[in-house]
Amino acid sequence: MEFEPVIGLEIHAQLKTKTKIFCACSTAFGAPPNTHTCPVCLGMPGVLPVLNKKVVEYTLRMALATGCDIEGVSRFARKNYFYPDLPKGYQISQYELPIARNGHVAVEVNGATHRIGITRIHMEEDAGKLSHDPGRPVSRVDFNRTGVPLIEIVSEPDIRSPEAAGAYLRQLRAIVRYLGICDGNLEEGSFRCDANVSIRPAGAETFGTRTEIKNLNSFKHVEKALQYEISRQKEILAEGGTVNQETRLWDPAKNRTRSMRSKEEAHDYRYFPDPDLLPLVIDAAWIETVRKDLPELPADKKKRFVAEYGLPSYDAEILAADRKLAKYFEDGLQEFARPKLLSNWIMGSLLGLLNAHGKSIDQTPISASNLAQLLKLVDDGTISGKIAKTVFEEMAASGKSARRIVEEKGLVQISDSSTIEDIVTTVVAANPAEVRAYQNGKTKLLGFFVGQVMKETRGKANPKLVNEILKRYLEK
Ligand code: ADP
Ligand code: MG
Ligand code: ZN
């Protein structure tokens, strides 16, 4: 029987506010343990939480960017459970009245567009961080993260493949980064994902029993864990068994998921409205202010790059996924208006260089303007494309402009026919056997001759001219 996967993702994004959600403690990462704490985030008796307005503004940005309806009145609720990283014994979250609902994003998978619904977005506080000493019965807790703001974004079960789940996750990460509300780092845990998955016979109306997978801290793991889980469930159903509703942990070392807790062991969180916090009332004027300030979003930018510059969808996707990279590209276009050529250099040489040095686009040693100048030198025939690669490397190392490097190193392309003709004459005279072979039909040898001329000119001869002149001489 054919089975169809059904997937829904729950994403937690850590908001980049300066202070925590209900107190004035810093959210800065990497401070000595328990130095960013106060009676509020430590859950001392008698303290009162005060909502950080920036958290609401950031959440509104995300909600509007994903087409959600904003609730004029929403509420905070207590989610009760006991764990050593949660000093109050409850997490302040939102439950029956979240701030935003009914959004959606469009994701592209293998050229087809899928609309993925967003059920809800709500605000909540993060818990502390536990660490366990290996080999010793010691656990430590750091409350610096307690009370750091999070948003949870819950998708509808609209996703139909691991690849689509990956595309959706990438899209949301690009959006939070564009909005400047979260740094979107799965590996470091500022952007976390739990994946719910079930399967059903192709064409069926109702959903199958789902499992929820945790511990997915890279895009690769999300897709691999879903693939594993889908085939595990298929095997169970094929053998006439039933899938247990449970939470499973992804084990990246073993490439498999394993059971963590079953539905029977699931927590009863005894949610109730937090009596310490007033209902959150958001007026329409504020919503409109936030909406007006939204930047062009990655999906729109991608579409525009395809429509306006004729870029392939692949290029547009990569360039638009990062706001600064997209800006670099458009800055470069101001001076060098050939989009596909510029895109090739950015995606190939520039991103290659940055990746090799573990740098991001804002640390590029070659400015957009300098790259554009280099490409202009190729375009107007001053240097060859091959020499341009050398100049590019020199630019990266020295920070000098392309023109200066070309002048200092004497790399100007030889486009003077008589000079090239002289060299061709020498090369032809020095290789009589190859000339005869060429004239007897072994025309593949043209490459050999081109190579010889390039060697003589240290790569500076204009390749088009070399080809033309060589053919003329060889076919004499
Ligand atoms: P919970 O409160 O237990 O986390 P929710 O109803 O909030 O449950 O659902 C959590 C996630 O699971 C959502 O992203 C939703 O789309 C997804 N989901 C719900 N039912 C299924 C199903 N049968 N198969 C796959 N995913 C599902
Ligand atoms: Mg859940
Ligand atoms: Zn605090």
Coordinates of C-alpha atoms and ligand atoms in Angstrom, one line a residue:
M1 CA 0.0 0.0 0.0
E2 CA 1.1 3.6 -0.7
F3 CA 1.5 5.8 2.3
E4 CA 1.5 9.6 2.6
P5 CA 3.4 11.3 5.3
V6 CA 1.7 14.1 7.3
I7 CA 4.0 16.5 9.2
G8 CA 3.5 19.5 11.5
L9 CA 6.3 21.5 13.1
E10 CA 6.5 23.3 16.4
I11 CA 9.3 25.9 16.3
H12 CA 10.7 27.8 19.2
A13 CA 12.6 31.0 18.3
Q14 CA 14.6 32.9 20.9
L15 CA 13.9 36.6 20.6
K16 CA 16.9 39.0 20.4
T17 CA 15.7 41.5 23.0
K18 CA 18.2 43.1 25.3
T19 CA 16.3 42.1 28.4
K20 CA 14.2 39.1 29.5
I21 CA 10.5 38.9 29.0
F22 CA 9.3 39.6 32.5
C23 CA 12.3 41.3 34.2
A24 CA 15.2 43.7 33.4
C25 CA 17.9 41.0 33.5
S26 CA 20.2 40.9 30.4
T27 CA 19.7 38.1 27.8
A28 CA 23.4 38.3 26.8
F29 CA 24.8 34.8 26.0
G30 CA 27.9 33.4 27.6
A31 CA 28.0 35.3 31.0
P32 CA 29.2 33.3 34.1
P33 CA 26.4 31.1 35.3
N34 CA 23.6 32.7 37.4
T35 CA 24.9 36.3 37.0
H36 CA 21.9 37.4 34.9
T37 CA 19.2 36.6 37.4
C38 CA 16.9 38.5 39.8
P39 CA 14.1 37.6 42.2
V40 CA 11.6 37.7 39.3
C41 CA 13.3 35.2 37.0
L42 CA 14.4 33.1 39.9
G43 CA 10.8 32.8 40.9
M44 CA 11.1 34.1 44.5
P45 CA 7.8 34.5 46.4
G46 CA 6.1 37.9 46.3
V47 CA 7.5 39.2 43.0
L48 CA 5.5 40.3 40.0
P49 CA 6.3 39.9 36.3
V50 CA 6.2 43.0 34.0
L51 CA 5.9 42.3 30.3
N52 CA 8.6 43.6 28.1
K53 CA 7.0 45.6 25.3
K54 CA 9.8 44.8 22.8
V55 CA 8.8 41.1 23.0
V56 CA 5.3 41.9 21.9
E57 CA 6.6 44.1 19.1
Y58 CA 8.9 41.3 17.8
T59 CA 6.1 38.8 18.0
L60 CA 3.9 41.1 16.1
R61 CA 6.5 41.4 13.4
M62 CA 6.6 37.7 13.0
A63 CA 2.9 37.3 13.1
L64 CA 2.3 39.9 10.4
A65 CA 5.1 38.6 8.2
T66 CA 3.4 35.2 8.2
G67 CA -0.1 36.6 7.5
C68 CA -1.5 35.8 10.9
D69 CA -4.6 37.5 12.5
I70 CA -3.6 39.4 15.6
E71 CA -5.9 39.0 18.6
G72 CA -6.8 42.3 20.1
V73 CA -6.9 40.6 23.5
S74 CA -4.7 37.7 24.5
R75 CA -3.7 36.1 27.8
F76 CA -0.7 34.6 29.5
A77 CA -1.2 31.3 31.1
R78 CA 0.8 29.1 33.5
K79 CA 2.0 25.8 32.3
N80 CA 2.8 23.8 35.4
Y81 CA 5.4 21.1 35.7
F82 CA 8.3 20.3 38.0
Y83 CA 11.8 20.3 36.7
P84 CA 15.0 21.7 38.3
D85 CA 15.5 24.2 35.4
L86 CA 12.2 25.8 36.2
P87 CA 12.4 27.7 39.5
K88 CA 8.8 28.9 39.7
G89 CA 7.4 25.4 39.0
Y90 CA 5.5 26.8 36.0
Q91 CA 6.4 28.4 32.7
I92 CA 4.6 31.5 31.7
S93 CA 3.2 30.9 28.2
Q94 CA 0.0 31.5 26.3
Y95 CA -2.6 28.8 25.9
E96 CA -6.2 29.3 25.0
L97 CA -5.8 32.9 23.9
P98 CA -2.5 33.3 21.9
I99 CA -1.5 36.6 20.4
A100 CA -1.7 35.4 16.7
R101 CA -3.5 32.7 14.7
N102 CA -4.3 31.6 11.1
G103 CA -1.1 32.5 9.3
H104 CA 0.6 30.8 6.4
V105 CA 3.7 30.7 4.3
A106 CA 4.4 29.5 0.8
V107 CA 7.3 27.1 0.3
E108 CA 8.8 25.8 -2.9
V109 CA 9.9 22.2 -3.2
N110 CA 11.2 20.9 -6.5
G111 CA 9.6 23.8 -8.4
A112 CA 6.1 23.2 -6.8
T113 CA 4.7 25.7 -4.3
H114 CA 3.0 24.5 -1.1
R115 CA 1.0 26.6 1.2
I116 CA 1.7 25.7 4.8
G117 CA -0.8 27.0 7.4
I118 CA 0.4 28.4 10.7
T119 CA -2.0 27.5 13.5
R120 CA -0.8 29.9 16.1
I121 CA 2.1 32.0 17.4
H122 CA 2.5 32.6 21.1
M123 CA 5.0 34.1 23.5
E124 CA 6.6 32.3 26.4
E125 CA 9.6 32.3 28.6
D126 CA 12.6 30.0 28.3
A127 CA 13.7 27.7 31.1
G128 CA 17.2 27.4 32.6
K129 CA 20.0 25.2 31.4
L130 CA 21.1 22.0 33.1
S131 CA 24.4 20.4 32.7
H132 CA 25.4 17.0 34.0
D133 CA 29.0 16.1 34.9
P134 CA 30.0 13.0 33.1
G135 CA 30.8 10.1 35.4
R136 CA 29.8 11.9 38.6
P137 CA 26.4 12.2 40.2
V138 CA 26.4 16.0 39.8
S139 CA 24.1 18.3 37.9
R140 CA 24.4 22.0 37.6
V141 CA 21.8 24.6 36.7
D142 CA 22.3 28.0 35.1
F143 CA 19.3 30.3 35.4
N144 CA 20.7 33.0 33.0
R145 CA 18.4 31.6 30.3
T146 CA 15.4 31.5 32.5
G147 CA 13.0 34.2 31.3
V148 CA 14.6 34.7 28.0
P149 CA 11.7 35.4 25.5
L150 CA 10.6 32.8 23.0
I151 CA 8.0 32.6 20.4
E152 CA 6.4 29.3 19.5
I153 CA 5.2 28.9 16.0
V154 CA 2.9 25.9 15.5
S155 CA 2.2 24.8 11.9
E156 CA -0.9 23.0 10.6
P157 CA -0.3 19.4 9.6
D158 CA 0.1 20.6 6.0
I159 CA 3.6 19.3 5.3
R160 CA 3.8 16.2 3.1
S161 CA 7.5 15.4 2.9
P162 CA 10.8 15.7 4.9
E163 CA 12.1 18.0 2.1
A164 CA 9.1 20.3 2.5
A165 CA 9.6 20.3 6.2
G166 CA 13.2 21.4 5.6
A167 CA 12.1 24.1 3.1
Y168 CA 9.5 25.4 5.6
L169 CA 12.0 25.5 8.4
R170 CA 14.5 27.4 6.1
Q171 CA 11.8 29.8 5.1
L172 CA 10.9 30.6 8.7
R173 CA 14.5 31.0 9.7
A174 CA 15.1 33.4 6.8
I175 CA 12.0 35.4 7.9
V176 CA 13.1 35.7 11.6
R177 CA 16.5 36.8 10.4
Y178 CA 15.1 39.4 8.0
L179 CA 12.9 40.8 10.8
G180 CA 16.0 40.9 13.1
I181 CA 14.1 39.2 15.9
C182 CA 16.1 36.0 16.2
D183 CA 19.5 34.8 15.0
G184 CA 18.0 31.6 13.8
N185 CA 20.8 29.2 14.9
L186 CA 19.7 25.6 15.1
E187 CA 23.0 24.3 16.3
E188 CA 23.2 26.8 19.1
G189 CA 19.6 26.4 20.1
S190 CA 18.3 29.9 19.4
F191 CA 15.9 28.3 16.8
R192 CA 14.5 24.9 17.8
C193 CA 12.2 22.5 16.1
D194 CA 10.0 19.6 17.2
A195 CA 8.6 17.5 14.4
N196 CA 5.2 15.7 14.5
V197 CA 4.7 13.0 11.9
S198 CA 2.2 10.4 11.0
I199 CA 1.4 8.4 7.9
R200 CA -1.8 7.5 6.2
P201 CA -2.9 5.5 3.2
A202 CA -2.6 7.7 0.1
G203 CA -5.9 9.4 -0.5
A204 CA -7.2 8.8 3.0
E205 CA -9.1 11.7 4.7
T206 CA -8.3 11.1 8.3
F207 CA -4.8 11.4 9.9
G208 CA -2.9 8.5 11.4
T209 CA -1.4 8.4 14.9
R210 CA 1.5 10.8 15.2
T211 CA 4.8 10.7 17.0
E212 CA 6.7 13.9 18.1
I213 CA 10.4 14.0 17.5
K214 CA 12.7 16.0 19.7
N215 CA 16.4 16.8 19.7
L216 CA 16.7 18.1 16.1
N217 CA 19.5 20.6 16.1
S218 CA 20.3 20.9 12.4
F219 CA 18.4 21.0 9.1
K220 CA 20.1 17.8 8.2
H221 CA 18.8 16.1 11.3
V222 CA 15.3 17.3 10.8
E223 CA 15.1 15.8 7.4
K224 CA 16.9 12.6 8.3
A225 CA 14.9 12.0 11.5
L226 CA 11.6 12.5 9.5
Q227 CA 12.8 10.0 6.8
Y228 CA 13.7 7.5 9.5
E229 CA 10.4 8.0 11.4
I230 CA 8.3 7.7 8.2
S231 CA 9.9 4.4 7.3
R232 CA 9.7 3.1 10.9
Q233 CA 5.9 3.8 10.9
K234 CA 5.5 2.3 7.4
E235 CA 7.1 -0.9 8.6
I236 CA 4.8 -1.1 11.7
L237 CA 1.7 -0.6 9.6
A238 CA 2.8 -3.0 6.9
E239 CA 3.2 -5.7 9.5
G240 CA -0.4 -5.0 10.7
G241 CA 0.7 -3.2 13.9
T242 CA -0.3 0.2 15.2
V243 CA 1.8 3.3 15.8
N244 CA 2.0 4.5 19.5
Q245 CA 1.4 8.1 20.1
E246 CA 4.6 9.1 21.8
T247 CA 7.5 11.5 22.0
R248 CA 10.7 10.2 20.5
L249 CA 14.3 11.4 20.6
W250 CA 16.5 11.6 17.6
D251 CA 19.8 10.0 18.1
P252 CA 22.2 11.5 15.5
A253 CA 25.0 9.0 16.3
K254 CA 22.8 6.0 15.6
N255 CA 20.7 7.7 12.9
R256 CA 17.4 6.6 14.5
T257 CA 14.7 7.8 16.9
R258 CA 13.9 6.1 20.2
S259 CA 11.0 6.3 22.5
M260 CA 11.2 9.0 25.2
R261 CA 7.7 8.9 26.7
S262 CA 4.3 7.5 25.7
K263 CA 1.0 9.4 25.7
E264 CA 0.1 7.8 29.0
E265 CA 3.3 9.3 30.6
A266 CA 2.6 12.8 29.0
H267 CA 2.4 15.7 31.4
D268 CA -0.8 17.2 32.5
Y269 CA 0.2 20.8 32.6
R270 CA -2.9 22.1 34.4
Y271 CA -2.9 25.3 32.4
F272 CA -4.7 28.3 33.9
P273 CA -4.6 32.1 33.2
D274 CA -1.7 33.8 35.0
P275 CA -3.4 35.9 37.7
D276 CA -0.2 38.1 37.9
L277 CA -0.5 39.4 34.4
L278 CA -3.2 41.5 32.9
P279 CA -4.8 40.5 29.6
L280 CA -2.7 41.8 26.8
V281 CA -4.6 44.4 24.7
I282 CA -3.1 45.5 21.4
D283 CA -4.6 48.4 19.5
A284 CA -5.0 48.6 15.7
A285 CA -2.7 51.6 15.4
W286 CA 0.2 49.7 16.9
I287 CA -0.4 46.8 14.5
E288 CA -0.4 49.2 11.6
T289 CA 2.9 50.8 12.7
V290 CA 4.6 47.5 12.9
R291 CA 3.1 46.4 9.6
K292 CA 4.4 49.5 7.8
D293 CA 8.0 48.9 9.1
L294 CA 8.2 45.3 7.8
P295 CA 11.0 44.8 5.3
E296 CA 10.5 43.1 2.0
L297 CA 10.4 39.4 3.0
P298 CA 12.6 36.6 1.5
A299 CA 9.9 35.0 -0.6
D300 CA 8.9 38.3 -2.2
K301 CA 12.5 39.2 -2.7
K302 CA 13.2 35.9 -4.4
K303 CA 10.3 36.4 -6.7
R304 CA 11.4 39.9 -7.6
F305 CA 15.0 38.7 -8.3
V306 CA 13.6 36.2 -10.8
A307 CA 11.2 38.6 -12.4
E308 CA 13.3 41.8 -12.4
Y309 CA 16.8 40.3 -13.0
G310 CA 16.0 37.1 -14.8
L311 CA 17.9 35.0 -12.2
P312 CA 17.2 31.2 -12.0
S313 CA 15.0 30.3 -9.1
Y314 CA 18.0 28.5 -7.5
D315 CA 20.2 31.6 -7.5
A316 CA 17.4 33.9 -6.3
E317 CA 16.6 31.6 -3.4
I318 CA 20.2 31.6 -2.1
L319 CA 20.7 35.3 -2.6
A320 CA 17.4 36.3 -1.0
A321 CA 17.7 33.9 2.0
D322 CA 20.0 36.4 3.7
R323 CA 19.1 40.0 3.8
K324 CA 22.7 41.2 3.8
L325 CA 23.7 39.0 0.9
A326 CA 20.7 40.2 -1.1
K327 CA 21.8 43.8 -0.4
Y328 CA 25.4 42.9 -1.5
F329 CA 24.0 41.6 -4.7
E330 CA 21.8 44.6 -5.4
D331 CA 24.7 47.0 -4.4
G332 CA 26.9 45.2 -6.9
L333 CA 24.3 45.6 -9.6
Q334 CA 24.4 49.4 -9.3
E335 CA 27.9 49.2 -10.8
F336 CA 27.8 46.0 -12.8
A337 CA 24.3 45.5 -14.4
R338 CA 24.7 41.9 -15.5
P339 CA 22.7 40.0 -12.8
K340 CA 23.5 36.4 -13.8
L341 CA 27.3 37.0 -14.1
L342 CA 27.3 38.8 -10.8
S343 CA 25.3 36.1 -9.1
N344 CA 27.7 33.4 -10.4
W345 CA 30.7 35.2 -8.8
I346 CA 28.9 35.8 -5.5
M347 CA 27.6 32.2 -5.2
G348 CA 30.8 30.6 -6.5
S349 CA 33.9 32.6 -5.6
L350 CA 32.6 34.9 -2.9
L351 CA 30.5 32.4 -0.8
G352 CA 33.3 29.8 -1.3
L353 CA 35.8 32.2 0.1
L354 CA 33.6 33.2 3.1
N355 CA 32.7 29.6 3.9
A356 CA 36.4 28.6 3.7
H357 CA 37.2 31.2 6.4
G358 CA 34.0 30.7 8.4
K359 CA 33.0 34.3 7.7
S360 CA 29.6 35.9 7.1
I361 CA 28.8 38.4 4.4
D362 CA 29.2 41.4 6.6
Q363 CA 32.9 40.3 7.1
T364 CA 33.6 40.1 3.4
P365 CA 37.1 41.4 2.5
I366 CA 35.8 42.3 -1.0
S367 CA 33.1 45.0 -1.1
A368 CA 30.2 44.8 -3.6
S369 CA 31.6 47.8 -5.4
N370 CA 35.1 46.2 -5.7
L371 CA 33.6 42.9 -7.0
A372 CA 31.6 44.9 -9.5
Q373 CA 34.8 46.8 -10.6
L374 CA 36.6 43.4 -11.2
L375 CA 33.7 42.1 -13.3
K376 CA 33.7 45.3 -15.3
L377 CA 37.4 44.7 -16.2
V378 CA 36.5 41.3 -17.5
D379 CA 33.5 42.7 -19.4
D380 CA 35.4 45.4 -21.1
G381 CA 38.2 43.0 -22.1
T382 CA 40.9 44.5 -19.9
I383 CA 41.5 41.1 -18.2
S384 CA 40.5 37.6 -19.1
G385 CA 38.1 35.6 -17.0
K386 CA 40.9 33.3 -15.9
I387 CA 43.1 36.2 -14.7
A388 CA 40.0 37.5 -12.9
K389 CA 40.1 34.5 -10.6
T390 CA 43.7 35.4 -9.7
V391 CA 42.9 39.0 -9.1
F392 CA 39.9 38.0 -7.0
E393 CA 42.2 36.0 -4.7
E394 CA 44.6 38.9 -4.5
M395 CA 41.8 41.3 -3.6
A396 CA 40.7 39.0 -0.8
A397 CA 44.2 38.7 0.6
S398 CA 45.3 42.4 0.2
G399 CA 42.0 44.3 0.2
K400 CA 43.3 46.3 -2.8
S401 CA 41.0 47.3 -5.7
A402 CA 40.9 45.1 -8.9
R403 CA 42.3 47.9 -11.1
R404 CA 45.3 48.5 -8.8
I405 CA 46.2 44.8 -8.7
V406 CA 45.9 44.5 -12.5
E407 CA 48.2 47.6 -12.9
E408 CA 50.7 46.6 -10.3
K409 CA 51.0 43.0 -11.6
G410 CA 50.8 43.8 -15.3
L411 CA 47.8 41.5 -15.9
V412 CA 46.2 43.5 -18.6
Q413 CA 44.9 41.2 -21.3
I414 CA 46.7 41.0 -24.6
S415 CA 44.1 41.9 -27.2
D416 CA 46.5 43.1 -29.8
S417 CA 46.3 40.8 -32.8
S418 CA 49.8 41.3 -34.1
T419 CA 51.3 40.4 -30.7
I420 CA 49.2 37.2 -30.6
E421 CA 50.0 36.4 -34.2
D422 CA 53.7 36.5 -33.3
I423 CA 53.3 34.1 -30.5
V424 CA 51.0 31.8 -32.6
T425 CA 53.7 31.7 -35.3
T426 CA 56.3 30.6 -32.8
V427 CA 54.0 28.0 -31.3
V428 CA 53.0 26.6 -34.7
A429 CA 56.7 26.4 -35.8
A430 CA 57.7 24.7 -32.6
N431 CA 55.2 21.8 -32.9
P432 CA 55.2 20.5 -36.5
A433 CA 54.0 17.0 -35.6
E434 CA 50.9 18.4 -33.8
V435 CA 50.2 20.7 -36.7
R436 CA 50.3 17.8 -39.1
A437 CA 48.0 15.7 -36.9
Y438 CA 45.6 18.7 -36.6
Q439 CA 45.5 19.1 -40.3
N440 CA 44.8 15.3 -40.7
G441 CA 41.6 15.8 -38.7
K442 CA 42.7 15.6 -35.1
T443 CA 41.0 19.0 -34.4
K444 CA 40.9 18.3 -30.7
L445 CA 44.5 19.4 -30.6
L446 CA 43.3 23.0 -30.8
G447 CA 43.1 23.0 -27.0
F448 CA 46.8 22.0 -26.9
F449 CA 47.8 25.0 -29.0
V450 CA 45.6 27.4 -27.0
G451 CA 47.3 26.1 -23.9
Q452 CA 50.8 26.7 -25.4
V453 CA 49.9 30.3 -26.3
M454 CA 48.4 30.9 -22.8
K455 CA 51.6 29.5 -21.3
E456 CA 53.7 31.9 -23.4
T457 CA 51.6 34.9 -22.3
R458 CA 51.1 33.7 -18.7
G459 CA 47.4 33.5 -19.2
K460 CA 47.0 37.0 -20.4
A461 CA 46.1 36.5 -24.1
N462 CA 42.5 37.2 -25.0
P463 CA 41.2 33.6 -25.5
K464 CA 38.7 34.5 -28.2
L465 CA 41.4 36.1 -30.3
V466 CA 43.8 33.2 -29.7
N467 CA 41.2 30.7 -30.9
E468 CA 40.5 32.7 -34.0
I469 CA 44.1 33.4 -35.0
L470 CA 45.2 29.8 -34.2
K471 CA 42.4 28.3 -36.4
R472 CA 43.4 30.7 -39.2
Y473 CA 47.1 29.7 -39.0
L474 CA 46.5 25.9 -38.5
E475 CA 44.0 25.7 -41.4
K476 CA 46.4 27.5 -43.8
Ligands
ADP1 P1 0.4 19.2 21.3 O1 -0.2 20.2 22.1 O2 0.4 17.8 21.8 O3 1.8 19.6 20.9 P2 -0.9 20.1 18.9 O4 -2.3 19.8 18.6 O5 -0.6 21.5 19.3 O6 -0.5 19.1 20.0 O7 -0.1 19.7 17.6 C1 1.3 19.9 17.6 C2 1.8 19.7 16.2 O8 1.4 18.5 15.6 C3 1.2 20.7 15.2 O9 2.2 21.3 14.4 C4 0.3 19.9 14.3 O10 0.2 20.4 13.0 C5 0.9 18.5 14.3 N1 0.0 17.4 14.2 C6 -1.2 17.3 14.7 N2 -1.8 16.1 14.4 C7 -0.9 15.5 13.5 C8 -0.9 14.3 12.8 N3 -1.9 13.4 12.9 N4 0.2 14.0 12.1 C9 1.2 14.8 12.0 N5 1.3 16.0 12.6 C10 0.2 16.3 13.4
MG2 MG 3.8 19.6 21.1
ZN3 ZN 15.6 38.6 36.1

